[in-house]
Coordinates of C-alpha atoms in Angstrom, one line a residue:
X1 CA -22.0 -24.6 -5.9
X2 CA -19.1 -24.0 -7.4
X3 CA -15.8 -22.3 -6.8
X4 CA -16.1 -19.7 -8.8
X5 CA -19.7 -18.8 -7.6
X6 CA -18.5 -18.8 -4.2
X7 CA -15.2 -16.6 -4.7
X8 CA -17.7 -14.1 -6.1
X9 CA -20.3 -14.0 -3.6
X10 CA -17.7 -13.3 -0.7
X11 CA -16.0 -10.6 -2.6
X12 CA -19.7 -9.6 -3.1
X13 CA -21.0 -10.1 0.2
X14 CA -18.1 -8.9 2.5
X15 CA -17.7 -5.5 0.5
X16 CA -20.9 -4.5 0.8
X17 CA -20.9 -4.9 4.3
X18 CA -17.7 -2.5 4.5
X19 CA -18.9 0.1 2.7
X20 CA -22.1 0.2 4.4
X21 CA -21.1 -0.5 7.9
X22 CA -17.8 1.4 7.8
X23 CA -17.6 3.7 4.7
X24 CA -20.2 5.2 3.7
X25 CA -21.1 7.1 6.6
X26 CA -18.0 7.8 8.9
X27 CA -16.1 10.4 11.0
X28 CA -13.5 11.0 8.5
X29 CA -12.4 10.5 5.2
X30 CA -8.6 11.4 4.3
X31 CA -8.4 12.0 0.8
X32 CA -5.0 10.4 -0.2
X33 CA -2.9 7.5 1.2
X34 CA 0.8 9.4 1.3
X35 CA 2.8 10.2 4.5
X36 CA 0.4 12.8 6.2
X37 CA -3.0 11.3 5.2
X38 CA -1.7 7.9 6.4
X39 CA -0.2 9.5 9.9
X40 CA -3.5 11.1 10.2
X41 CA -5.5 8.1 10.2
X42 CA -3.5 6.6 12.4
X43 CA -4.0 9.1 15.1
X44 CA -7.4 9.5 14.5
X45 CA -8.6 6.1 14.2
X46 CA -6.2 5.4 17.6
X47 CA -8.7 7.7 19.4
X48 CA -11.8 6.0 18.5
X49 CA -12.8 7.8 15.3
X50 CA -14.1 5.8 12.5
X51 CA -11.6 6.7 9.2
X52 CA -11.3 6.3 6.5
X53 CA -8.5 6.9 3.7
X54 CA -9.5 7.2 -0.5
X55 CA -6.8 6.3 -2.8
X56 CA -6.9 6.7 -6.4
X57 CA -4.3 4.9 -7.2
X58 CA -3.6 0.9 -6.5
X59 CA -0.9 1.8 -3.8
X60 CA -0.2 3.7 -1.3
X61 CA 2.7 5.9 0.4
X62 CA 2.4 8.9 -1.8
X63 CA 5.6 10.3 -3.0
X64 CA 7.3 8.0 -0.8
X65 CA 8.0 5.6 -3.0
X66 CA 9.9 7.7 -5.5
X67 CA 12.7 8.7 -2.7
X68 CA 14.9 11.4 -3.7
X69 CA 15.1 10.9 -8.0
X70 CA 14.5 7.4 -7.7
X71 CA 16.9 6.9 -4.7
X72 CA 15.0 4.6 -2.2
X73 CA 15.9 6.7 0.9
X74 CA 14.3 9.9 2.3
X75 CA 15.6 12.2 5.2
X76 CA 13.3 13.2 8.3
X77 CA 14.5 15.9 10.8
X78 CA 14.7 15.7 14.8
X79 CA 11.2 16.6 15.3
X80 CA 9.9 13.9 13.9
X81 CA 11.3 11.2 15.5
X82 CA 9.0 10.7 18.0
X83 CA 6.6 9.6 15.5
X84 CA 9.2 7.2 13.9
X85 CA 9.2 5.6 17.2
X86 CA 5.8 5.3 17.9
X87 CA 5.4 3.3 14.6
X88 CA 8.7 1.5 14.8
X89 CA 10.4 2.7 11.9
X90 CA 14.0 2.7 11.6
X91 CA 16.2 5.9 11.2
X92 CA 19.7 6.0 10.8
X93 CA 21.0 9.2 12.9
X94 CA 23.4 10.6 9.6
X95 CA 23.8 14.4 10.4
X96 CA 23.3 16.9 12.8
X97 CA 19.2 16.4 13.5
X98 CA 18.8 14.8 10.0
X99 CA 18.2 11.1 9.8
X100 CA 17.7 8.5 6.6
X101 CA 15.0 5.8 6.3
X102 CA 14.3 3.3 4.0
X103 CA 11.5 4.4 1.3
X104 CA 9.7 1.1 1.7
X105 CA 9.8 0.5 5.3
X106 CA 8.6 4.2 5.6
X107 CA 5.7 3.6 3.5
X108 CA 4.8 0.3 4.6
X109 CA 5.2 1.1 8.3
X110 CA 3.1 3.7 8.1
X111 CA 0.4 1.9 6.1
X112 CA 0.6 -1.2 8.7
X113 CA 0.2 1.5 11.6
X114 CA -2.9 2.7 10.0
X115 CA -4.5 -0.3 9.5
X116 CA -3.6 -2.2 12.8
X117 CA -5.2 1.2 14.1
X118 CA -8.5 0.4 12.7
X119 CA -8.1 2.6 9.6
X120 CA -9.7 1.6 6.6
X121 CA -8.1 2.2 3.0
X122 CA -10.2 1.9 -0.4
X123 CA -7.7 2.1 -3.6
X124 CA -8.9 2.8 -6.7
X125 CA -11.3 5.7 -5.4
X126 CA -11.0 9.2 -6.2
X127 CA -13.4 12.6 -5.3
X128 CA -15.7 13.9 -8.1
X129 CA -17.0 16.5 -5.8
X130 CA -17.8 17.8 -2.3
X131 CA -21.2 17.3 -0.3
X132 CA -21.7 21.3 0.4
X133 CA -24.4 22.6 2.8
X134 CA -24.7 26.7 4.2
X135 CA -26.1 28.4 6.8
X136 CA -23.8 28.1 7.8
X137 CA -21.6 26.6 5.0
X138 CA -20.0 23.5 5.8
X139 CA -18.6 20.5 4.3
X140 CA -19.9 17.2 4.8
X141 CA -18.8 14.6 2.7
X142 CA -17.3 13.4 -1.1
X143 CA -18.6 12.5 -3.8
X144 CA -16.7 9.6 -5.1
X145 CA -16.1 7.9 -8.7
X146 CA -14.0 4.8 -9.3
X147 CA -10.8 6.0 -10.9
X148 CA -11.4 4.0 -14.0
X149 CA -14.3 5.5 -14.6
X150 CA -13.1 8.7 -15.6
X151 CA -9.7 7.0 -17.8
X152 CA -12.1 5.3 -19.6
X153 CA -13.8 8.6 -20.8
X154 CA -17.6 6.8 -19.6
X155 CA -20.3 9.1 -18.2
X156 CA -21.0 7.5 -14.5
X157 CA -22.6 9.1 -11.5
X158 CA -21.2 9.4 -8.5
X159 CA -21.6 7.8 -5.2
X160 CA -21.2 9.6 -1.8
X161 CA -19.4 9.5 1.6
X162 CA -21.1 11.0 4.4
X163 CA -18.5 12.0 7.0
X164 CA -17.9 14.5 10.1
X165 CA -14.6 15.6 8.3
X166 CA -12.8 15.6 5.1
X167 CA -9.2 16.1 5.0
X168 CA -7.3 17.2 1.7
X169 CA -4.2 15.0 2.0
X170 CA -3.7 14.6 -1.9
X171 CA -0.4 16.7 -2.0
X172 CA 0.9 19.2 -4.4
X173 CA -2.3 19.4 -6.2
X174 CA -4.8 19.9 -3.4
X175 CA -7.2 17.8 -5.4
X176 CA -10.1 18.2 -2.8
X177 CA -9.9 21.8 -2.3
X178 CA -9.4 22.9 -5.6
X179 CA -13.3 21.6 -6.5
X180 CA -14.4 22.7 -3.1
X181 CA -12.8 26.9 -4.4
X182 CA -14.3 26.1 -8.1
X183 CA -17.9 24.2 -7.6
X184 CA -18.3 27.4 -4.4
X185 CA -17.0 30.6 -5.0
X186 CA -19.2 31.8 -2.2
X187 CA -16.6 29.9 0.2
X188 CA -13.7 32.4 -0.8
X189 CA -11.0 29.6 -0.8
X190 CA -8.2 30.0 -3.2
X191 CA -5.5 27.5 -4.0
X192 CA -2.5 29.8 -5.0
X193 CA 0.3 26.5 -5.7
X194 CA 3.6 26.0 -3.8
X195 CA 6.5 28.2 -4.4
X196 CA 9.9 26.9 -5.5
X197 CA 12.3 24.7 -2.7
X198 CA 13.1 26.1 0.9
X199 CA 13.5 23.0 2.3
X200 CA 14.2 24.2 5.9
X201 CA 11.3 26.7 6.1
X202 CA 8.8 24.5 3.9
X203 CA 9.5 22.0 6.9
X204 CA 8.3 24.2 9.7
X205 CA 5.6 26.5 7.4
X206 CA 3.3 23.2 6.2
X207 CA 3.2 22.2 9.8
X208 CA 2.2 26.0 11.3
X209 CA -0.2 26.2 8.5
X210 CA -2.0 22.9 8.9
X211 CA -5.5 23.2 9.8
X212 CA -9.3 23.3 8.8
X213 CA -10.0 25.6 5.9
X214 CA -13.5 25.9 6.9
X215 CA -16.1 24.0 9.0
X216 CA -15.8 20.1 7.9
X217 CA -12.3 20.5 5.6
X218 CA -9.1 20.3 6.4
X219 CA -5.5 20.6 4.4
X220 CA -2.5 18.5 5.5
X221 CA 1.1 18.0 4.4
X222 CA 1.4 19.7 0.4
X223 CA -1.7 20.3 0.2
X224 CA -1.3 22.7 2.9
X225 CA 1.4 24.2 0.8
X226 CA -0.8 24.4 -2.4
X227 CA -3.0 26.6 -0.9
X228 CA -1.0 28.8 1.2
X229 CA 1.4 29.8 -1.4
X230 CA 4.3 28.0 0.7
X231 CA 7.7 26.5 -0.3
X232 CA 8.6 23.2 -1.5
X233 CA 11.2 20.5 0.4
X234 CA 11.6 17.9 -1.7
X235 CA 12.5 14.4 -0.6
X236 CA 12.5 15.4 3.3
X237 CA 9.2 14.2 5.1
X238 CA 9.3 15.2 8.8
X239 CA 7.1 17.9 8.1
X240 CA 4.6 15.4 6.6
X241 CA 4.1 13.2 9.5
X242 CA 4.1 15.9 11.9
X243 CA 1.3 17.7 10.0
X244 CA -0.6 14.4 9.9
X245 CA -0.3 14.4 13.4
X246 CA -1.1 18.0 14.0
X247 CA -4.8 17.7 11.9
X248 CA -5.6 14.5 13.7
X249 CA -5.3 16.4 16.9
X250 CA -7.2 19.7 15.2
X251 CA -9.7 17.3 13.6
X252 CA -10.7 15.2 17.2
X253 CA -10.5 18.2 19.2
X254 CA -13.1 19.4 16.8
X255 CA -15.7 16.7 16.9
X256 CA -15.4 16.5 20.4
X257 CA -16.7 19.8 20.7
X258 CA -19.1 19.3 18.3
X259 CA -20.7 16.5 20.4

């Protein structure tokens, strides 16, 4: 046979067996590879959980990458430190509870912490829809289009992700809940956008205010302050890892129970 058979038939042969033993059907599908979705995963998949992270773009680390106008370092505050730690990231301590890291270690270290983890990330993939279900109502999956698809102007239907929980980690445009509110009125969610830059209270706020929006979907880092009305921080992402890490908490506790 030759090469060029053989190349395909792997690509072939060990995707399908991803997607149908590990995505397809899962316990939870982060919607968004930047700093909260990929701290999520991490937690999660550290406690057993099968996850699973949709990107539609061909990278990952969010508005990482970008740093502060094209500056490759970001700030973090005191709190989350911990979490820098845990994933062996290096901080430079530079002011009174603030400290400055490297945009690509940040982004890559937390990519290689959610993939040594047991997370799994699938680029190119972005939500068409929601798998709704009431009584009561619920959410219990995406519906999912390759992002070319939609570029190229084609009509394509969709394919879907069964999952335990979805989590909007798609940032200032809260992608994921913005269908869920439009395709279901009935679910009375509304996505009123972020207000303008309060970086110190933005900080604290996106954390508080991270959660589930209703049974089977959750809001993390921007998102959170999409829909919540809450202020912008700019290139400061504390608050992003530490709302990853609060959902993953909300989100096991929650299947647990549910077991």
């Amino acid at each position: 046979m030759s090469l060029e058979w053989r190349i395909s038939r792997l690509i072939w042969e060990y995707t399908a067996k991803d997607w149908v033993e590990n995505i397809i059907k899962n316990d939870v599908t982060i919607v968004g590879a930047g700093p909260s979705g990929l701290t999520a995963s991490k937690y999660l998949a550290e406690k057993g959980l099968k996850t699973v992270i949709i990107e539609k773009r061909l990278s990952f680390g969010g508005g990482i990458g970008g740093g502060g106008m094209l500056l490759h370092k970001v700030v973090l505050g005191e709190e989350a430190k911990q979490i820098l730690d845990e994933m062996n990231i290096k901080a430079v301590k530079a002011d009174e509870g603030l400290y400055v890291v490297d945009t690509y270690e940040l982004m890559t270290k937390l990519a290689y912490n959610a993939i040594e983890a047991g997370a799994k990330i699938v680029y190119g993939l972005q939500v068409d829809d929601v798998i709704y279900r009431d009584d009561p109502p619920r959410i219990t999956g995406v519906v999912v289009l390759w992002s070319a698809i939609p570029l190229s102007g084609l009509h394509v239907d969709p394919l879907f992700i069964e999952s335990k929980a979805v989590v909007d980690a798609t940032g200032h445009e809260a992608q994921v809940i913005s269908i869920a509110s439009k395709k279901n009125p009935s679910l009375n969610i509304s996505v009123r956008g972020e207000r303008s830059a309060y970086a110190e209270l933005a900080e604290k706020l996106v954390v508080d205010y991270t959660g589930r929006i209703i049974p089977g979907l959750y809001a993390t880092g921007m998102a959170v302050a999409a829909i919540y009305n809450l202020p912008r921080m700019g290139p400061i992402f504390g608050g992003m890892l530490l709302s990853g890490k609060k959902i993953a908490e909300i989100i096991y506790n929650d299947i647990k129970k549910a077991q």
